[in-house]
PDB file of C-alpha atoms in Angstrom:
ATOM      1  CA  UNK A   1      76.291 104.776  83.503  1.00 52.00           C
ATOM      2  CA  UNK A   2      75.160 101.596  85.663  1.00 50.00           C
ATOM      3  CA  UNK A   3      72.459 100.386  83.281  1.00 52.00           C
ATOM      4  CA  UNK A   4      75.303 101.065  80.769  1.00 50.00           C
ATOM      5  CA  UNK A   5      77.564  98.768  82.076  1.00 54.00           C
ATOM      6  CA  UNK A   6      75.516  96.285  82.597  1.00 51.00           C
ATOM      7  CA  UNK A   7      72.700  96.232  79.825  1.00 54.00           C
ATOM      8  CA  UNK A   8      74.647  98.448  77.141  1.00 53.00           C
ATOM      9  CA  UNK A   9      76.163  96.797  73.458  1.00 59.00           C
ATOM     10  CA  UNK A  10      79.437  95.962  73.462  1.00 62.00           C
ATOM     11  CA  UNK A  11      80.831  99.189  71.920  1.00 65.00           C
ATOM     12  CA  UNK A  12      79.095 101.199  74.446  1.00 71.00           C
ATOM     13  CA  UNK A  13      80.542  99.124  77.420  1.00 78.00           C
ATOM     14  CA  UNK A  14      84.339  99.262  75.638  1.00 82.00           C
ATOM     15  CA  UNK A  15      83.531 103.282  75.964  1.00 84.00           C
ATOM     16  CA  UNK A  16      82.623 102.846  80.057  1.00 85.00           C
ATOM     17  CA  UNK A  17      85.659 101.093  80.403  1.00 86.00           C
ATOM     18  CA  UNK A  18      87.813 103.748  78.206  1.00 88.00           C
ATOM     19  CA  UNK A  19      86.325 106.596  80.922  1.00 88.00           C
ATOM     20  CA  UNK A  20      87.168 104.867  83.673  1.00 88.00           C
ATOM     21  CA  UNK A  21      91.048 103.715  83.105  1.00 88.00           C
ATOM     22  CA  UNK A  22      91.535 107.517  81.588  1.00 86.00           C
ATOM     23  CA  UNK A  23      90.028 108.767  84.646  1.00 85.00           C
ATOM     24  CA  UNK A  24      92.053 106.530  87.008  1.00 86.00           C
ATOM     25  CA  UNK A  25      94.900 107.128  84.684  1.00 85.00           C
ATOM     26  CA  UNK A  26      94.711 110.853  85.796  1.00 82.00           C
ATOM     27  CA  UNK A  27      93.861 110.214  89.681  1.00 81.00           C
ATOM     28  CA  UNK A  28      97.248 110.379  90.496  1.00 75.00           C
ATOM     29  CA  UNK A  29      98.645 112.855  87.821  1.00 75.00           C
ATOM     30  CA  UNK A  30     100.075 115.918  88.447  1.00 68.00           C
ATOM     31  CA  UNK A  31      97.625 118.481  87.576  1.00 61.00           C
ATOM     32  CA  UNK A  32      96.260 121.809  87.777  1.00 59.00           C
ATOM     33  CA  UNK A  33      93.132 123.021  90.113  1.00 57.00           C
ATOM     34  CA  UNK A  34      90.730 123.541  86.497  1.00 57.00           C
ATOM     35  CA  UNK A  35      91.656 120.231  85.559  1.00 64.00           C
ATOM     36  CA  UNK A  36      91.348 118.608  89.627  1.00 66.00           C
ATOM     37  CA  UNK A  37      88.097 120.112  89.977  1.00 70.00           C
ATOM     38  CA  UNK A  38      86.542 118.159  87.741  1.00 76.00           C
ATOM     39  CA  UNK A  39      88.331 114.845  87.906  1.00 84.00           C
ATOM     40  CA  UNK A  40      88.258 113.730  91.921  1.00 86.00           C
ATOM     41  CA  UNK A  41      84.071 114.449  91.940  1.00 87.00           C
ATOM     42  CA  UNK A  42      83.915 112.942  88.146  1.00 89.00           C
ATOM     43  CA  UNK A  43      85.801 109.906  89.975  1.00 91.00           C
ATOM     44  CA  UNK A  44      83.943 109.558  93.282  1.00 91.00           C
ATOM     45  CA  UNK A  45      80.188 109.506  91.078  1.00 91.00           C
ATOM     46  CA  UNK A  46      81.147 106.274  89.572  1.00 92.00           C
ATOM     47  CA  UNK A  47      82.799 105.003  92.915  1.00 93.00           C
ATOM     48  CA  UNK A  48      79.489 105.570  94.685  1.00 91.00           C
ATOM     49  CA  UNK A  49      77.720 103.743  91.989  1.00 91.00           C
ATOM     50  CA  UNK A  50      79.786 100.709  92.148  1.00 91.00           C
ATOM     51  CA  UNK A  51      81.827 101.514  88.913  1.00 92.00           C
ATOM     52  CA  UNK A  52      85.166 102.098  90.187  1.00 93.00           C
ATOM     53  CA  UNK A  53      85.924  99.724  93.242  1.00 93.00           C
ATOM     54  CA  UNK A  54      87.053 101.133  96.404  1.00 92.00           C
ATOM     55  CA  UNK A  55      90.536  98.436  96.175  1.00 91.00           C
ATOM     56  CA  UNK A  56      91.217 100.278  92.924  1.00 91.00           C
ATOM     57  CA  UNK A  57      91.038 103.784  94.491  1.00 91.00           C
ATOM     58  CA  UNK A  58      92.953 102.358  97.326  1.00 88.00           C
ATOM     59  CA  UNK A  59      95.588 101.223  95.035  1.00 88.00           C
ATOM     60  CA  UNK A  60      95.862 104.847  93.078  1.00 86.00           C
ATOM     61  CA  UNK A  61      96.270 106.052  96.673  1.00 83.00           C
ATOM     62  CA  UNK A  62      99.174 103.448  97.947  1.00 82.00           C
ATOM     63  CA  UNK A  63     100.608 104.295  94.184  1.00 80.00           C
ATOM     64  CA  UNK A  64     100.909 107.685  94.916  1.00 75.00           C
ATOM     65  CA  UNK A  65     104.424 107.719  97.116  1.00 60.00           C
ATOM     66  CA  UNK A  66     102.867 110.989  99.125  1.00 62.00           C
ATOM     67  CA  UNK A  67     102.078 112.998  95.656  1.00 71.00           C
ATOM     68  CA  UNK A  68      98.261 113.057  96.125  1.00 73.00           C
ATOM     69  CA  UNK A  69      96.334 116.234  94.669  1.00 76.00           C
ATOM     70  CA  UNK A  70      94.887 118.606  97.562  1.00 73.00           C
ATOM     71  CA  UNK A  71      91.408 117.843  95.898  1.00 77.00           C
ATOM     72  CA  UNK A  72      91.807 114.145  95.750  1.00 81.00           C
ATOM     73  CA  UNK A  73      92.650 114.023  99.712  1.00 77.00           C
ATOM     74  CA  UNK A  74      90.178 115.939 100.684  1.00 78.00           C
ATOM     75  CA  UNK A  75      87.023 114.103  97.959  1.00 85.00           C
ATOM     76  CA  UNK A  76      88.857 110.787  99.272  1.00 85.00           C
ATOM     77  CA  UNK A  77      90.180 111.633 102.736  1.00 79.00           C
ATOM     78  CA  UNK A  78      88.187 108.199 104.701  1.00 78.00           C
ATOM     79  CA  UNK A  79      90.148 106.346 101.728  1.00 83.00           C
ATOM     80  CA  UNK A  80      93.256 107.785 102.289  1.00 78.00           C
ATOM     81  CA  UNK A  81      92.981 106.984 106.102  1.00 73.00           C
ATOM     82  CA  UNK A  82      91.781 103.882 104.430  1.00 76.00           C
ATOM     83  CA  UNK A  83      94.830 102.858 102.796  1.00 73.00           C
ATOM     84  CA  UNK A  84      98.214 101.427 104.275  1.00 57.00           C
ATOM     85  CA  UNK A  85     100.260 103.662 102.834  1.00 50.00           C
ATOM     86  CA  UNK A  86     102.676 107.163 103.942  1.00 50.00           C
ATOM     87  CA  UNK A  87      99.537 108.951 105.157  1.00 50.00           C
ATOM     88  CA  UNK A  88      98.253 106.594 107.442  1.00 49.00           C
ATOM     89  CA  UNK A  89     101.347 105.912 108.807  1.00 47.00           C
ATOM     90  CA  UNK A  90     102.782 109.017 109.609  1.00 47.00           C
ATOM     91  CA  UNK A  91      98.985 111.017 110.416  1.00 45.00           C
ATOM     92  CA  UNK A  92      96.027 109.152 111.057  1.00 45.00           C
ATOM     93  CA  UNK A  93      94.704 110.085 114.334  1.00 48.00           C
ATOM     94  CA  UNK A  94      94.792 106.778 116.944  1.00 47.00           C
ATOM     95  CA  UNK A  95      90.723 107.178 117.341  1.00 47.00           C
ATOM     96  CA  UNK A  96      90.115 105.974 114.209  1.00 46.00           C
ATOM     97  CA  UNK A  97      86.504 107.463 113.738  1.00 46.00           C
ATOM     98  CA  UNK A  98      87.605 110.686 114.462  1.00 47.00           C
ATOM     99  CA  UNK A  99      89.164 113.477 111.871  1.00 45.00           C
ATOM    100  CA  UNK A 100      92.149 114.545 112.892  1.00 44.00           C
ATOM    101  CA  UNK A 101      92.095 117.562 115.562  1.00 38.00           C
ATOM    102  CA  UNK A 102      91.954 120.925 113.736  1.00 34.00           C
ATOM    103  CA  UNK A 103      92.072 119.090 110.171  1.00 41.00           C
ATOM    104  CA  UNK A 104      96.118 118.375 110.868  1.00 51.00           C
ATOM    105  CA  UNK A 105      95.798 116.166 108.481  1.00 50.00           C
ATOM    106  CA  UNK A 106      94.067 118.694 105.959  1.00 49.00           C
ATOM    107  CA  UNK A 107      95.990 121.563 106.742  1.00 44.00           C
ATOM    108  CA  UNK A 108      98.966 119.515 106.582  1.00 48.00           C
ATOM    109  CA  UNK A 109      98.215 119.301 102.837  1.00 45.00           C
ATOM    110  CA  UNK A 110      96.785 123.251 102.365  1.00 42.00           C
ATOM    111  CA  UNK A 111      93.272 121.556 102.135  1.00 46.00           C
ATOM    112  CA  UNK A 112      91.954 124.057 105.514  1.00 47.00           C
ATOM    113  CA  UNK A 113      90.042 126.108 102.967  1.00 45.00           C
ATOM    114  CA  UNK A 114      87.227 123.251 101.847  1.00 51.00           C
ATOM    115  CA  UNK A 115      85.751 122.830 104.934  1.00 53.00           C
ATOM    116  CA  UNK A 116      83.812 125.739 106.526  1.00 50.00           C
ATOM    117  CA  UNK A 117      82.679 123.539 109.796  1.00 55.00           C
ATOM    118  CA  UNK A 118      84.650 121.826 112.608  1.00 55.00           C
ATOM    119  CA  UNK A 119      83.665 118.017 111.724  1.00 55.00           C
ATOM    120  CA  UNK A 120      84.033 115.857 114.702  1.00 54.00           C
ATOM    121  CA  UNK A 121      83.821 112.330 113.162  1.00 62.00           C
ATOM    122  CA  UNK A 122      83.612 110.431 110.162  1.00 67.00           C
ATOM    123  CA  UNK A 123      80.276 110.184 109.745  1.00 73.00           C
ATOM    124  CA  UNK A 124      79.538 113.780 109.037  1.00 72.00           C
ATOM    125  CA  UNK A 125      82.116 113.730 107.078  1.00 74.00           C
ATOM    126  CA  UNK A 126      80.393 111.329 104.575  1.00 79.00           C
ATOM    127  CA  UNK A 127      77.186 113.295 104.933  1.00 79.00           C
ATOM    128  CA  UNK A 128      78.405 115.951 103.719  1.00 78.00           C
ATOM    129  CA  UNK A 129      80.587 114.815 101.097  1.00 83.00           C
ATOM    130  CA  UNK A 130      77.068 113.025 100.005  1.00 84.00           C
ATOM    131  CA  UNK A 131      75.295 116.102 100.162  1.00 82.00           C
ATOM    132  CA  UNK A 132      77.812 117.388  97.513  1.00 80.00           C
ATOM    133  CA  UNK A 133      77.185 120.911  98.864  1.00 78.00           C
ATOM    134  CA  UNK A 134      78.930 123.634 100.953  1.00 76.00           C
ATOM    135  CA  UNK A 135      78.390 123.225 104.561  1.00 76.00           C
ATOM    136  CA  UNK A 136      77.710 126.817 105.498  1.00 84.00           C
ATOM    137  CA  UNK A 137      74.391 128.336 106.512  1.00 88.00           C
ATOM    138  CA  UNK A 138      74.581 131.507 104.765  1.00 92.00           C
ATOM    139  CA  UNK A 139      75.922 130.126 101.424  1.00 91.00           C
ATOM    140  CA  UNK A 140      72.797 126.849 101.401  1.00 91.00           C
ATOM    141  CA  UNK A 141      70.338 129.836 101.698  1.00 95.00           C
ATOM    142  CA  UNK A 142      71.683 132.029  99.041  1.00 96.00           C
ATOM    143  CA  UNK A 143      71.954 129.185  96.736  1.00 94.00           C
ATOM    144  CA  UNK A 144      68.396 128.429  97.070  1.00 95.00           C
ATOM    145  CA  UNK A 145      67.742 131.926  96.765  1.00 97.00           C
ATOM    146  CA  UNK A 146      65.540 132.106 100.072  1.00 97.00           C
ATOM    147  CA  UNK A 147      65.612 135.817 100.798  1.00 95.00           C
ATOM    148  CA  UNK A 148      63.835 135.231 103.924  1.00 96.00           C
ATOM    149  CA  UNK A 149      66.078 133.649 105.098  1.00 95.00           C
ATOM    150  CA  UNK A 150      68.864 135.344 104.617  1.00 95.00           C
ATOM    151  CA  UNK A 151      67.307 139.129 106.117  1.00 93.00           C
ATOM    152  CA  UNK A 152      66.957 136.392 109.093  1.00 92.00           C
ATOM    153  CA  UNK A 153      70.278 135.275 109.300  1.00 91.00           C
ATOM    154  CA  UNK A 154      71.957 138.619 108.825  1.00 89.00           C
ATOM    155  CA  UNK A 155      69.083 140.729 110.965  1.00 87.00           C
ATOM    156  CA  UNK A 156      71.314 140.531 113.859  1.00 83.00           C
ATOM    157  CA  UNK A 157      74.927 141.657 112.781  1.00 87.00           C
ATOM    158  CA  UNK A 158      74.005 143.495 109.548  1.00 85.00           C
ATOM    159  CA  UNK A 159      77.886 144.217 109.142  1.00 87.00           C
ATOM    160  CA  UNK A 160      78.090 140.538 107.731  1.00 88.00           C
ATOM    161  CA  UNK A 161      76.177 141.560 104.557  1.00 88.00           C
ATOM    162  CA  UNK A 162      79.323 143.889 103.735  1.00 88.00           C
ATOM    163  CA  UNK A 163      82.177 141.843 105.136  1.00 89.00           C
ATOM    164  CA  UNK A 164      80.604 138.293 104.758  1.00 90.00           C
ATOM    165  CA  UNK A 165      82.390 135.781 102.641  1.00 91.00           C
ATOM    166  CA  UNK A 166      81.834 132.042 101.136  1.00 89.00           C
ATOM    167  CA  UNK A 167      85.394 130.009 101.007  1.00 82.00           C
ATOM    168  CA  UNK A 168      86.348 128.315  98.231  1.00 78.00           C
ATOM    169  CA  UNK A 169      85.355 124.400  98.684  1.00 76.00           C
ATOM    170  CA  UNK A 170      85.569 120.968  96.703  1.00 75.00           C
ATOM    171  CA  UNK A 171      82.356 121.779  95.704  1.00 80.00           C
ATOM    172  CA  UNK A 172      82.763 125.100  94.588  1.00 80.00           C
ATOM    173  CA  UNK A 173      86.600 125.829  93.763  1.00 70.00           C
ATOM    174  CA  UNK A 174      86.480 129.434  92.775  1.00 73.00           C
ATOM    175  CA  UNK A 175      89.323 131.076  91.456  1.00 70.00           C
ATOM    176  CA  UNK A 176      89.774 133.083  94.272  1.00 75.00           C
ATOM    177  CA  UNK A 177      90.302 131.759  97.999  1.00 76.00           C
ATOM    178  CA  UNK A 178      87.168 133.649  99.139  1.00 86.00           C
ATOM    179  CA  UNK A 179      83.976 135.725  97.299  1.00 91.00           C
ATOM    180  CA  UNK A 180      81.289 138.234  98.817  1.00 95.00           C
ATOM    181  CA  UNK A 181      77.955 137.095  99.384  1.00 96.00           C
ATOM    182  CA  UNK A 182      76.911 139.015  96.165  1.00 96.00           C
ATOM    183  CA  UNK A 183      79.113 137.109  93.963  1.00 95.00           C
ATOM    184  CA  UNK A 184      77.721 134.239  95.501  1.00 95.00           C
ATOM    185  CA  UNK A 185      74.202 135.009  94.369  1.00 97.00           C
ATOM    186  CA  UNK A 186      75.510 135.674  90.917  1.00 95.00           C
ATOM    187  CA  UNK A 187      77.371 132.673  91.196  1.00 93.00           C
ATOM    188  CA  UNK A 188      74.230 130.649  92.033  1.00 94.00           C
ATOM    189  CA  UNK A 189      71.627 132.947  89.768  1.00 96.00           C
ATOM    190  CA  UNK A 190      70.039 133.216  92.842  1.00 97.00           C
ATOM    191  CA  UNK A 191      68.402 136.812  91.580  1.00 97.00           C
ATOM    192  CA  UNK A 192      66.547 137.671  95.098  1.00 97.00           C
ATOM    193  CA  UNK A 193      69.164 137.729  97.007  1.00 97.00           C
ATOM    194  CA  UNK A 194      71.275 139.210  94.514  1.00 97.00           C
ATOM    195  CA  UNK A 195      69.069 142.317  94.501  1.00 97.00           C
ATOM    196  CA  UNK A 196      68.773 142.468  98.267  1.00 96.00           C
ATOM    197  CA  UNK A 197      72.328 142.382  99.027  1.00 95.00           C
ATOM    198  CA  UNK A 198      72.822 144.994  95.954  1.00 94.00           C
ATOM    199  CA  UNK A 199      69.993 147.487  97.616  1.00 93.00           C
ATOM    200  CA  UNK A 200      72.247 146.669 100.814  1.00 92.00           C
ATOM    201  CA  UNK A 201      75.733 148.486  99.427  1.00 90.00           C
ATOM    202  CA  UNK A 202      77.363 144.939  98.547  1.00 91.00           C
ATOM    203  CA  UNK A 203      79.331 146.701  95.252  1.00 90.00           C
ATOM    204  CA  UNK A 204      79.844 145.058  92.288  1.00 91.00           C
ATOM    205  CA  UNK A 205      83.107 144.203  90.772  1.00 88.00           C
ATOM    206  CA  UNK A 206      84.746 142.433  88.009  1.00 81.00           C
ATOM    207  CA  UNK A 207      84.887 138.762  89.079  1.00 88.00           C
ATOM    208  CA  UNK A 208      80.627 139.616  89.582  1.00 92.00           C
ATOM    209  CA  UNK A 209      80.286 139.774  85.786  1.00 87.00           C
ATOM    210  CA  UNK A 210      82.304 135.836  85.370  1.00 88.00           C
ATOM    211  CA  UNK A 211      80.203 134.285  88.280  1.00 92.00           C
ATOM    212  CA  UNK A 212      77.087 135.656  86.813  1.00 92.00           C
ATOM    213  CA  UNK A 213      77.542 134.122  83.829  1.00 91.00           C
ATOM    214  CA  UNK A 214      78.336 130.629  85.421  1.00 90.00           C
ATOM    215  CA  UNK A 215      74.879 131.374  87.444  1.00 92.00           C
ATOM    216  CA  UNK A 216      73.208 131.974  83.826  1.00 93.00           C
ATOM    217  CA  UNK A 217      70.719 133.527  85.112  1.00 94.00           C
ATOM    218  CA  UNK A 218      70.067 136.812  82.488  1.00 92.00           C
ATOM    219  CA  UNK A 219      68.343 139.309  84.664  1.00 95.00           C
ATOM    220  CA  UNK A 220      71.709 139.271  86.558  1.00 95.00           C
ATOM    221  CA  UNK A 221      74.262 139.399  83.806  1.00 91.00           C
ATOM    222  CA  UNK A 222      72.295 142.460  82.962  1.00 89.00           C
ATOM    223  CA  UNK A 223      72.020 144.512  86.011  1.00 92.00           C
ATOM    224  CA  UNK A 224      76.054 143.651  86.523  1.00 89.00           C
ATOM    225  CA  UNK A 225      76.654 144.534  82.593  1.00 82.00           C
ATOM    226  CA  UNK A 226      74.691 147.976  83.344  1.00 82.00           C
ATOM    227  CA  UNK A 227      76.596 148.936  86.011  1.00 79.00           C
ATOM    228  CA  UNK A 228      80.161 148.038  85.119  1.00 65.00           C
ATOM    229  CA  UNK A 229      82.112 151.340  84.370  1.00 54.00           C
ATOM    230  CA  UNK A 230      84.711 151.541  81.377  1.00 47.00           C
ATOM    231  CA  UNK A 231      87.376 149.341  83.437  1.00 53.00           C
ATOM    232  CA  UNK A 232      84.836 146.583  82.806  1.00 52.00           C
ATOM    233  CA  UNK A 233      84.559 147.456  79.502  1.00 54.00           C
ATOM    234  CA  UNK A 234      87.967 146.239  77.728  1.00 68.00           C
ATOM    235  CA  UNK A 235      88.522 143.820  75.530  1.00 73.00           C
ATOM    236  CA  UNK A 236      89.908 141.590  78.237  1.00 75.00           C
ATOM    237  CA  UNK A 237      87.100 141.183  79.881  1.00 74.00           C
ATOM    238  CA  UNK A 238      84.488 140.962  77.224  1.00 78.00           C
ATOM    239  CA  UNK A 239      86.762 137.532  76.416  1.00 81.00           C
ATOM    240  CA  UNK A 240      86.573 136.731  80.080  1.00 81.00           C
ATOM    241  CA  UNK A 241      82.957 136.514  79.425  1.00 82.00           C
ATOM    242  CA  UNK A 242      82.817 134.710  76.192  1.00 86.00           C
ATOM    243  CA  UNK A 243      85.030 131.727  78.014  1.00 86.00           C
ATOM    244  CA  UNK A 244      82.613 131.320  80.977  1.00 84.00           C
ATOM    245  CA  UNK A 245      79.465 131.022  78.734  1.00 86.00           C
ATOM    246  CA  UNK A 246      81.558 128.969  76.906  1.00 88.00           C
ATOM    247  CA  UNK A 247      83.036 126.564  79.589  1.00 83.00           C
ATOM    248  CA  UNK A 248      79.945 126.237  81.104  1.00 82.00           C
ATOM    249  CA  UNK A 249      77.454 125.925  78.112  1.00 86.00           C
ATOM    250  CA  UNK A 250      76.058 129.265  78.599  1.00 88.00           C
ATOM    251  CA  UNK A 251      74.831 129.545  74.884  1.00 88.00           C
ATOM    252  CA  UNK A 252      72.695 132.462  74.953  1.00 90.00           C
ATOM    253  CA  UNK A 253      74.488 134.382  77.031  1.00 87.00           C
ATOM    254  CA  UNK A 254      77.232 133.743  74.701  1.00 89.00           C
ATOM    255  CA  UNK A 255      75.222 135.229  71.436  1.00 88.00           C
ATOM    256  CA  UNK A 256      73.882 137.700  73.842  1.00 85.00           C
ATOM    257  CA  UNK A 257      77.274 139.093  75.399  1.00 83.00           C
ATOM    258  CA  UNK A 258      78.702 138.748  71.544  1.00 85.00           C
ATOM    259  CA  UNK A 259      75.935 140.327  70.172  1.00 83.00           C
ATOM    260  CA  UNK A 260      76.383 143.344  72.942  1.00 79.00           C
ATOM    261  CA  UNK A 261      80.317 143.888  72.563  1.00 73.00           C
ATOM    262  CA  UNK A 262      80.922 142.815  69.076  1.00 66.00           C
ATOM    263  CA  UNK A 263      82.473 146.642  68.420  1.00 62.00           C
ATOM    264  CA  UNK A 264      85.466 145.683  71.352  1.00 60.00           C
ATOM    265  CA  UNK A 265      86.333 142.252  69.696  1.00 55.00           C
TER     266      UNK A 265
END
């Protein structure tokens, strides 16, 4: 998108510009989580590359009059503190390089669920907002699928393999507040650790068959398709299925669950 704003034709620099008033247009709209999800990071990519100023964001911000999404404070919180405006004012910490003790500021706004780590100061803060990924041990190695690691991790309280949980995060809103480490793995496609934890008691359920098709990865979607009993089975969620492949492009899973359950549709 740089190179297109700077070396692309006319028409395709007119589109650049299009994207980026719609997408400021809907910064400060009222909105639901599907639709904030993928607006605030959409919106902080081209800020990082130098597409969206920061005095524009700043300006969405001050616009806002204290109506800011819970996703947008918490992709744009150093902005927020940033801006003279409401939030500043009335709950910026007086250190300003720290974050706020506890996340007051966060929880203030019912944003405590997107971080899994007590940050102490800005700084990590922006490393992991760079990093773009969640900040919790177990859920980095299950997402690269290092099974090692992860009999490592859970040798020592093997209880945390049945009861362990990823939260929901910026970078990963699910549609539930928390998911087991199995769901995880299907989430991810991450098939190794999707088997061990499945040798290991973790059960499958029905929000397993929807993350592994977002994970794509077959091998999964086939074991959990296997073992689903008739609950799993209804037409219900057979078109729970066929809107996850295709929301996220999943085009041979979509033939493939279609092909499977055309008799229920």
């Amino acid at each position: 998108m740089v190179k297109l704003n700077e070396e692309g034709p006319d028409n395709m620099k007119s589109l650049l510009h299009f994207v980026v008033s719609k997408s400021m247009f809907l910064f400060t709209k009222r909105m639901d989580s599907a639709e904030a999800d993928l607006i605030y990071p959409f919106v902080y990519r081209m800020y990082k590359r130098n597409l969206i100023p920061k005095d524009q964001i700043i300006f969405k911000i001050n616009e806002s009059h204290n109506k800011l999404h819970n996703f947008c404070i918490s992709w744009f919180l150093p902005e927020v503190l940033e801006a003279d405006s409401y939030y500043i004012k009335n709950y910026h910490d007086e250190d300003q390089g720290k974050v706020m003790k506890s996340y007051d500021y966060l929880i203030k706004y019912k944003n405590e669920m997107f971080f899994t780590k007590d940050l102490i100061n800005m700084s990590e803060y922006f490393e992991m907002r760079d990093k773009k990924e969640n900040d919790d041990d177990i859920a980095r190695v299950i997402k690269n699928d290092d099974i090692n690691q992860l009999q490592a991790l859970v040798s020592n309280n093997p209880d945390m393999i049945l009861d362990g949980t990823i939260k929901s995060n910026i970078f990963e809103p699910f549609k539930v507040r928390r998911i087991n480490y199995l769901n995880y793995a299907a989430f991810n496609g991450s098939i190794n650790c999707f088997k061990y934890l499945l040798l290991n008691k973790v059960e499958i359920d029905e929000l397993t068959y929807e993350l592994s098709i977002i994970g794509g990865n077959f091998e999964i979607v086939r074991i959990v398709n296997n073992a689903k009993d008739n609950d799993y089975s209804s037409i219900d969620f057979v078109l729970s299925g066929l809107k996850q492949a295709i929301k996220y492009h999943q085009d041979e899973l979509f033939d493939w669950i279609f092909d499977s359950n055309y008799q229920n549709i």
